[in-house]
Short mmCIF file of C-alpha atoms in Angstrom, two decimals:
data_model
loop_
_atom_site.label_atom_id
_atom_site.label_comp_id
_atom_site.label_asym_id
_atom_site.label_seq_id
_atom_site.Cartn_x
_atom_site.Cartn_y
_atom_site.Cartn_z
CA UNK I 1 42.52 10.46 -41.69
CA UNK I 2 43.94 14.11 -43.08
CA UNK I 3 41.89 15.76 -45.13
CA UNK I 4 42.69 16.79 -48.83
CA UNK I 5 43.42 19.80 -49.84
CA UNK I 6 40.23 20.52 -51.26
CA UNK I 7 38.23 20.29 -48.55
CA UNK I 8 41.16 22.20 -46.06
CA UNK I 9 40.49 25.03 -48.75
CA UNK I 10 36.39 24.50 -49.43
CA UNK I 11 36.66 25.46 -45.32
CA UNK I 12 38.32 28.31 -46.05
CA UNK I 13 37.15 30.16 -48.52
CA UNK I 14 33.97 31.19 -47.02
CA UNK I 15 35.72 32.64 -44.04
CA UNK I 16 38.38 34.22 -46.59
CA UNK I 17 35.76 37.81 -46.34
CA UNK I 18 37.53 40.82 -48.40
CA UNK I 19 41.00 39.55 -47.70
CA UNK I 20 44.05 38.34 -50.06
CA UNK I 21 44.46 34.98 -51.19
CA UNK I 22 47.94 34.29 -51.76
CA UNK I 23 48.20 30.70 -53.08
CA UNK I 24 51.23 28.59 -53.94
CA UNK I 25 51.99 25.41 -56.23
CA UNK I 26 48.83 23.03 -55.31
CA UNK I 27 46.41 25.15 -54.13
CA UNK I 28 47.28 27.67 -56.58
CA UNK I 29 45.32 24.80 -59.19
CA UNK I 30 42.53 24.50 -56.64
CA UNK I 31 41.42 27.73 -55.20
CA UNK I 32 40.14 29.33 -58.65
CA UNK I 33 37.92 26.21 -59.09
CA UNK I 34 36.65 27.73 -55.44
CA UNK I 35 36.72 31.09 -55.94
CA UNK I 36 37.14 33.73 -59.04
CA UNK I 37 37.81 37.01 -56.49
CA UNK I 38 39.78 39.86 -57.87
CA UNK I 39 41.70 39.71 -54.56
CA UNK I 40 42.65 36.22 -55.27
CA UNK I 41 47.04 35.70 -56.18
CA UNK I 42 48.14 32.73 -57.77
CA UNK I 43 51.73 32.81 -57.22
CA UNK I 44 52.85 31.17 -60.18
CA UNK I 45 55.29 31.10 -61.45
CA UNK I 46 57.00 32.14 -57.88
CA UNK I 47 60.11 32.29 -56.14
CA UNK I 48 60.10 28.93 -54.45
CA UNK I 49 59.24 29.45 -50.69
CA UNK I 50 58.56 32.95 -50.70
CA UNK I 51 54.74 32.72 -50.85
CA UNK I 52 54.71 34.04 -46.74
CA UNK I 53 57.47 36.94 -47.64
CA UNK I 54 55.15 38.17 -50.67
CA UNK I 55 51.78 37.98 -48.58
CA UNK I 56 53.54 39.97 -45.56
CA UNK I 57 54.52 42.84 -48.33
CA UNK I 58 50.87 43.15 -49.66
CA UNK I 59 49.79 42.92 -45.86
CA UNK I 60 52.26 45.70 -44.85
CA UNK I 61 50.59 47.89 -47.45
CA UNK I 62 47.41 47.15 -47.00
CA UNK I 63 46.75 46.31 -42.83
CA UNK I 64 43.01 47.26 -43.06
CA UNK I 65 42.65 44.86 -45.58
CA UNK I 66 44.59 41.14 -44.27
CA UNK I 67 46.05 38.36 -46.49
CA UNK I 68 45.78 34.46 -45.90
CA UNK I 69 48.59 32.95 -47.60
CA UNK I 70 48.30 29.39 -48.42
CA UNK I 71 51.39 27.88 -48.37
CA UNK I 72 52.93 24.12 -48.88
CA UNK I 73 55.25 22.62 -45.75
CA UNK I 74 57.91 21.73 -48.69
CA UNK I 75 57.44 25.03 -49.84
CA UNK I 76 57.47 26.60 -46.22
CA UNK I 77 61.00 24.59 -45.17
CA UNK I 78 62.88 26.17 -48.04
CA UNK I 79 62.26 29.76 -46.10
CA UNK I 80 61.79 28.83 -42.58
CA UNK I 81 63.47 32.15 -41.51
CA UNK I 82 60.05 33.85 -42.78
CA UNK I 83 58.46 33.10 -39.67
CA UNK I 84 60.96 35.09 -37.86
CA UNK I 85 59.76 38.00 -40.20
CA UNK I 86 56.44 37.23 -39.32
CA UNK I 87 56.81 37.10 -35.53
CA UNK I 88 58.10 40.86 -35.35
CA UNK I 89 54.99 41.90 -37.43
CA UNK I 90 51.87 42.63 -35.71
CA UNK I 91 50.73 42.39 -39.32
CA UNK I 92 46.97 40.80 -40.13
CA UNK I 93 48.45 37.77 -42.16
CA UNK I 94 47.36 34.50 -41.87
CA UNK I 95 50.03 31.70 -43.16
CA UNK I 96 48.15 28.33 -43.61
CA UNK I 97 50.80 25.45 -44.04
CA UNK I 98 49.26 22.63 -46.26
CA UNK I 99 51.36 19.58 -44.52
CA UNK I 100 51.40 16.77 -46.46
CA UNK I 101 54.91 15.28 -45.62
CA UNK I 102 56.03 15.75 -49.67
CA UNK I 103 57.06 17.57 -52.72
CA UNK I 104 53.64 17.10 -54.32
CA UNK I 105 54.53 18.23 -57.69
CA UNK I 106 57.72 16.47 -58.50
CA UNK I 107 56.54 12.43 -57.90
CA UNK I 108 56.01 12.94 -53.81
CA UNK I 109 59.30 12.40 -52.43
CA UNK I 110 59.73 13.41 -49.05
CA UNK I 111 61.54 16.39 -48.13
CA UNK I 112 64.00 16.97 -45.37
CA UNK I 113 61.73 17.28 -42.42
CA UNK I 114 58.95 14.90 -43.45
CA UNK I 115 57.03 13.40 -40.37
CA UNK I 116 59.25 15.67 -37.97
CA UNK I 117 58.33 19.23 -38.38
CA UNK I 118 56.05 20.79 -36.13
CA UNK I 119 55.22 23.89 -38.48
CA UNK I 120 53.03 25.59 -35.35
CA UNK I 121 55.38 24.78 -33.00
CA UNK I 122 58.46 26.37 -35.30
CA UNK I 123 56.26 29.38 -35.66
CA UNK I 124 55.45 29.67 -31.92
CA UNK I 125 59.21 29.39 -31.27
CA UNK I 126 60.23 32.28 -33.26
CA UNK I 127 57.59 34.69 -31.56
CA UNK I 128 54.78 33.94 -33.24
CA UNK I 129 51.54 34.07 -30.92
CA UNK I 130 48.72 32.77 -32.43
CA UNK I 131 49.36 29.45 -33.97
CA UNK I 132 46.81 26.11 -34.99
CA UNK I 133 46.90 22.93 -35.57
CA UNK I 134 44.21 20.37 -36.92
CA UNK I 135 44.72 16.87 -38.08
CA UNK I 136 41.58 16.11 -39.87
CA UNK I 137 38.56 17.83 -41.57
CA UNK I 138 36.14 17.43 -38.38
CA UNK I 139 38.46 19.46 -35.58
CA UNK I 140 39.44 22.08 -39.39
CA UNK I 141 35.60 22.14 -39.90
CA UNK I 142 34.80 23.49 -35.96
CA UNK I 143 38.38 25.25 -35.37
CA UNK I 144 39.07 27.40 -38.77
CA UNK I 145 36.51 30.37 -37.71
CA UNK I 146 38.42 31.31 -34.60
CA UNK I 147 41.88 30.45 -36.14
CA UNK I 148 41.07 32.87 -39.31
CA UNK I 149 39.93 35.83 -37.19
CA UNK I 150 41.53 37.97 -35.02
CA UNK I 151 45.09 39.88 -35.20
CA UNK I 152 48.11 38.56 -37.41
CA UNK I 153 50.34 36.77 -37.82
CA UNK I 154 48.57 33.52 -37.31
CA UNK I 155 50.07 30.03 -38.28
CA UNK I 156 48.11 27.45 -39.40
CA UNK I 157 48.99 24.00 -40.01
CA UNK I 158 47.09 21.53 -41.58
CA UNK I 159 47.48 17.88 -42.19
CA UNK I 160 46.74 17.13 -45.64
CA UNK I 161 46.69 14.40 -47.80
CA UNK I 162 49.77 13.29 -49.86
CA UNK I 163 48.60 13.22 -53.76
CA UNK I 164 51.02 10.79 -55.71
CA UNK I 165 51.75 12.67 -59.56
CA UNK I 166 50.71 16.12 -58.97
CA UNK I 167 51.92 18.34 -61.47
CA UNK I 168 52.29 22.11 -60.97
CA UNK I 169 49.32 23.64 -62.20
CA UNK I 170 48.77 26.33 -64.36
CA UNK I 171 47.75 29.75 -62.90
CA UNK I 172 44.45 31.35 -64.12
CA UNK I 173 45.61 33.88 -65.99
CA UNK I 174 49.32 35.43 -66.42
CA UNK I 175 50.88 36.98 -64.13
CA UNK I 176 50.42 40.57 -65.26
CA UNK I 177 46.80 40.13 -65.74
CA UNK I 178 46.69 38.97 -62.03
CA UNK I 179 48.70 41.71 -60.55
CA UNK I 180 46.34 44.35 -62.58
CA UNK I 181 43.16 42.68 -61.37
CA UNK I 182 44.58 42.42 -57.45
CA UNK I 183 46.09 46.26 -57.68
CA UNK I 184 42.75 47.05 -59.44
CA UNK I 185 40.55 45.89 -56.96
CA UNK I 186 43.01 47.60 -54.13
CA UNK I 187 43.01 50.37 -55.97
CA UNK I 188 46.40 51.38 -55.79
CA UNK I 189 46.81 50.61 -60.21
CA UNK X 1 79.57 60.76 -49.49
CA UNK X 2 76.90 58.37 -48.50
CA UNK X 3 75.85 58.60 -45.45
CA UNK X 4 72.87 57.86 -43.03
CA UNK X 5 71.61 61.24 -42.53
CA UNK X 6 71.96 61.88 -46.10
CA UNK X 7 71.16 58.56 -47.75
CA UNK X 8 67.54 58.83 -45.58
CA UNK X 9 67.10 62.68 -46.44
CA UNK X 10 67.48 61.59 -50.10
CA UNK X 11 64.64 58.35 -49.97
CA UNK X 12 62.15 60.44 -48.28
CA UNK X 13 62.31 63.12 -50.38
CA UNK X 14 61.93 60.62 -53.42
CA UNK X 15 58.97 58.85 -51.39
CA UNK X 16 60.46 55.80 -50.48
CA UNK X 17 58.05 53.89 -48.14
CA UNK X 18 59.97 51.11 -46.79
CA UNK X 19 63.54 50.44 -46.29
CA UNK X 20 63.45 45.98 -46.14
CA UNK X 21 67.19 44.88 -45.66
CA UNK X 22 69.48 43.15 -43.93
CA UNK X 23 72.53 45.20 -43.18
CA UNK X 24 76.16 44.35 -44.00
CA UNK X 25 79.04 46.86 -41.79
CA UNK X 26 78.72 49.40 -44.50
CA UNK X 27 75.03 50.01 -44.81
CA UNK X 28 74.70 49.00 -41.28
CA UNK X 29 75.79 52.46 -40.06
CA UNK X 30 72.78 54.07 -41.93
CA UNK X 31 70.18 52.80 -38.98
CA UNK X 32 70.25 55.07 -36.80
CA UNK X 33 69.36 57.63 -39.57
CA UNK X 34 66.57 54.98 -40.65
CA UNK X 35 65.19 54.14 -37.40
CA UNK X 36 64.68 57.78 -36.66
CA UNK X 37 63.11 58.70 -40.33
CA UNK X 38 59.59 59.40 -39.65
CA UNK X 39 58.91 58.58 -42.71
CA UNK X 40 60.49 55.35 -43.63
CA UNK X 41 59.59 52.05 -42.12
CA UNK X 42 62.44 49.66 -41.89
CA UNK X 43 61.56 45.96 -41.78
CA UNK X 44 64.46 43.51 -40.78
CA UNK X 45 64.47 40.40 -42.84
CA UNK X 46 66.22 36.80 -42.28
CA UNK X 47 67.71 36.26 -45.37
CA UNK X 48 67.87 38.44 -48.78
CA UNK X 49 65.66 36.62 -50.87
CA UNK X 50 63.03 37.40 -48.20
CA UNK X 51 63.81 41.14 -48.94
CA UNK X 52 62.94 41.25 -52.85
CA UNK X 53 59.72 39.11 -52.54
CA UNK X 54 58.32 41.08 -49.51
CA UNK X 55 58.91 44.49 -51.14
CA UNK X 56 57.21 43.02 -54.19
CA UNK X 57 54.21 42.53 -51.67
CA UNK X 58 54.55 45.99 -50.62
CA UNK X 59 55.00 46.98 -54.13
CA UNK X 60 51.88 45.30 -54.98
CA UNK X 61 50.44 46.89 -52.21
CA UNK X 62 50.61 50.58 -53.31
CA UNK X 63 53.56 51.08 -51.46
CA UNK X 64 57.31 52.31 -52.34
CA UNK X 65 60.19 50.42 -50.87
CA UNK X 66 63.85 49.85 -51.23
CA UNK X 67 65.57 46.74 -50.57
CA UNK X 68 69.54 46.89 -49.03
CA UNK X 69 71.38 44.20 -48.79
CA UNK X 70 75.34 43.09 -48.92
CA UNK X 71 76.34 41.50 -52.63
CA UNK X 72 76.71 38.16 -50.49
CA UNK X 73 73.08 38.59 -49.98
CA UNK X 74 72.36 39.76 -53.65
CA UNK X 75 74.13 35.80 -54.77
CA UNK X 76 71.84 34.05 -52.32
CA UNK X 77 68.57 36.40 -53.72
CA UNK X 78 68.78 35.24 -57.12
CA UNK X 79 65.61 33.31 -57.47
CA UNK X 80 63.53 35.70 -55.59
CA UNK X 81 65.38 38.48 -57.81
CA UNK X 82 64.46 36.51 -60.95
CA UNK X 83 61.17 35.82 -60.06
CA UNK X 84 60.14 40.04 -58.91
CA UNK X 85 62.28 41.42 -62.26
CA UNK X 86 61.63 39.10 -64.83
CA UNK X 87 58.56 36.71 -63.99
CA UNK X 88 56.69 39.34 -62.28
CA UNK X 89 57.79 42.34 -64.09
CA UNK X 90 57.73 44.91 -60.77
CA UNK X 91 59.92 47.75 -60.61
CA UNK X 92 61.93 46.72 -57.78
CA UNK X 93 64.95 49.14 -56.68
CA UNK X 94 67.91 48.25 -54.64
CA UNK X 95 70.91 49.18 -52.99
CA UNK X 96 73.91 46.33 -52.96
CA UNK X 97 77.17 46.75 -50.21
CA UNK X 98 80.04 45.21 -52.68
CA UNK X 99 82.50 44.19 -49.71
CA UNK X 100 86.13 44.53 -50.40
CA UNK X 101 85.74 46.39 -53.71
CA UNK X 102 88.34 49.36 -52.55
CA UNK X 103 90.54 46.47 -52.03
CA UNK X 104 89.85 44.41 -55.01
CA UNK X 105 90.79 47.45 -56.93
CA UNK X 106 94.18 47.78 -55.33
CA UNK X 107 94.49 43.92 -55.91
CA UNK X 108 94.81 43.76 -51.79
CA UNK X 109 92.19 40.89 -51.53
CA UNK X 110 91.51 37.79 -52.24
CA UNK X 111 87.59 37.83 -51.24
CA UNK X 112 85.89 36.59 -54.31
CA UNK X 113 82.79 39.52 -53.70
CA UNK X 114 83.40 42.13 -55.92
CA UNK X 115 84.48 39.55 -58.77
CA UNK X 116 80.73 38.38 -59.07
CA UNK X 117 78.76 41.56 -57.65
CA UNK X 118 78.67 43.13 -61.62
CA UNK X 119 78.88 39.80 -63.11
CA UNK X 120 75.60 38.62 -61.57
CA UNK X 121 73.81 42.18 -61.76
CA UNK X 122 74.43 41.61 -65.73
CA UNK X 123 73.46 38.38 -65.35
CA UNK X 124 70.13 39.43 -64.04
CA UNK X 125 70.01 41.86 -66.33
CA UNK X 126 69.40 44.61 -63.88
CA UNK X 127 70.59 48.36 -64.79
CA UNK X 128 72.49 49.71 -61.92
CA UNK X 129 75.10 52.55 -61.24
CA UNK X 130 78.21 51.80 -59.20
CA UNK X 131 78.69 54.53 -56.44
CA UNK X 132 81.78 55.21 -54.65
CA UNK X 133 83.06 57.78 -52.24
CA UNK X 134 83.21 60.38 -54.90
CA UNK X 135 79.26 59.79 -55.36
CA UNK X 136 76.56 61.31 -53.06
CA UNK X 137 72.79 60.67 -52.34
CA UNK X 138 71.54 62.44 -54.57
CA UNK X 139 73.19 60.03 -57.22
CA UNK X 140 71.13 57.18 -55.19
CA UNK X 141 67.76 59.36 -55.24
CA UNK X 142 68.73 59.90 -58.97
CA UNK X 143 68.92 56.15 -60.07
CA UNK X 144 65.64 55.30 -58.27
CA UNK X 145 63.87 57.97 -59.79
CA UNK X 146 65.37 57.13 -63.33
CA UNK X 147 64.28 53.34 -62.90
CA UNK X 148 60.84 54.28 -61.51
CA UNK X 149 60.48 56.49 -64.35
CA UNK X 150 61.24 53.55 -67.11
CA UNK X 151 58.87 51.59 -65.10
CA UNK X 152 61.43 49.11 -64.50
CA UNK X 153 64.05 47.41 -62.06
CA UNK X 154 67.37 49.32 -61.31
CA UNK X 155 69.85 49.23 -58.07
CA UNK X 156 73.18 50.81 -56.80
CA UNK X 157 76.06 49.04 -55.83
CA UNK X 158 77.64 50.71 -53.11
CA UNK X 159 81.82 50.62 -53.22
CA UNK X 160 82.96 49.24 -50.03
#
């Protein structure tokens, strides 16, 4: 049974520590019920797909500090190349792929590589070393310590469940309230 | 003239951070120059809409970079370029290769690339100066520093 995306993220966010949180479309709605960090992004309104590209800029500029990116597999296909990117980065960013097999907020149709895309195996074939899987909430629960430690890039897929009527939320503030809080708290404003 | 050794003398002097592209046969003989800048940190993207939204990451990150890509590139980028100009409101600079525009002016083509390349700037509503041979890079340095100044989004397009 995959988990939701709640609990994938309620794992998460204590191991999150003084890194970014990048989030995109769903968990963009979720994460501020989970967390109210000035180093939390809610991409939104984004450039479709671009969620990884944005969190390897901020992680670029800021190595000391790391970004987790938490990205959707819809969201992911539409810039597969970024994993390429990644892979020649020895840059401490963390990609999490919420995999639920749909494009959650327009009525859940299924996207082009629904039930055949290995998102850690894509990753691992483009150079990236240090890639995860987990299926369900127990094996998240008991794997996502090790998996969000250690050096970047790391890939992380997670099975998730598929919400019918998801709408694209709202992020929790505008966008150039959110980019003076994050550049505020990195102190680069 | 635009050239490598010139085009990186003129970024680092201006403070440029990181050079994100992907290279068309124009810009592509600036790399040598880049790779050997001590100061500049190129980072090879997959496709140009990569380039705009990671240098917004770096912008966001404190740091100063530059995005080059070919105007074929700059058509694919639109989304990402929408999104870093207008939604996000960062003063992203860039430098665009317009293939065949020699040509195009001499009516000697029929590649469709420097038709658009202006077109689509205006489109985006992007200020940018078009540099040919008679330019150098101090006209390059110049336009960053105006846009950074105005706090806003600005480019070259580089005759080619």
């Amino acid at each position: 049974m995959p988990m939701t995306q709640r609990q994938a993220l309620e794992v998460l966010m204590p191991l999150r520590g003084e890194r970014i949180v990048v989030t995109t479309m769903s968990s963009a709605g979720i994460w501020p019920t989970l967390s109210q960090s000035l180093l939390d992004f809610a991409y939104i309104p984004s450039a479709m797909g671009h969620g990884p590209s944005l969190g390897l800029g901020l992680a670029l500029a800021q190595p000391e500090r790391g970004v987790i990116v938490v990205n959707g597999d819809g969201c992911q296909l539409m810039s597969l190349g970024n994993l390429a990117t990644l892979a020649q980065q020895p840059a401490n960013i963390f990609i999490i792929v919420l995999d639920n097999g749909q494009y959650e907020v327009t009525g859940g149709q299924p996207h082009a590589g629904t039930g055949r895309v290995d998102y850690a195996a894509v990753a691992r074939a483009v150079g990236v070393k240090r890639t995860y899987t987990f299926t369900d909430l127990p094996s998240w629960q008991s794997g996502a310590a090790e998996a969000i430690s250690g050096p970047g890039p790391v890939v992380i897929d997670l099975k998730v469940e598929a919400l019918p009527n998801q709408k694209t939320p709202k992020p929790p503030r505008p966008m150039a309230e959110q980019i003076r809080r994050l550049q505020g708290a990195l102190s680069v404003a | 003239m635009l050239d490598g050794p010139s085009v990186v003398a003129a970024l680092e002097r201006v403070g440029i951070t990181h050079v994100v592209w992907i290279p068309d046969s124009e810009l592509g003989t600036w790399e040598p120059a880049l790779r050997a800048s001590a100061k500049l940190t190129l980072v090879r993207v997959c496709r140009e809409g990569e380039a705009f939204t990671l240098a917004a990451g770096l912008l966001l990150g404190g740091k100063k970079p530059i995005v080059m890509v070919q105007c074929t590139g700059l058509f694919e980028a639109g989304d990402a370029l929408r999104n870093v100009v207008h939604d996000m409101k960062l003063p992203i600079f860039f430098v665009v290769g317009v293939r065949s525009w020699y040509l195009q002016q001499k009516e000697a083509t029929t590649d469709t690339c420097p038709i658009f390349s202006e077109p689509i700037m205006n489109a985006w509503q992007i200020q940018y100066r078009l540099l040919d041979s008679s330019h150098s890079a101090d006209d390059l340095a110049n336009a960053y520093l105006e846009s950074q100044h105005a706090d806003r989004a600005g480019a070259v397009l580089i005759a080619e």
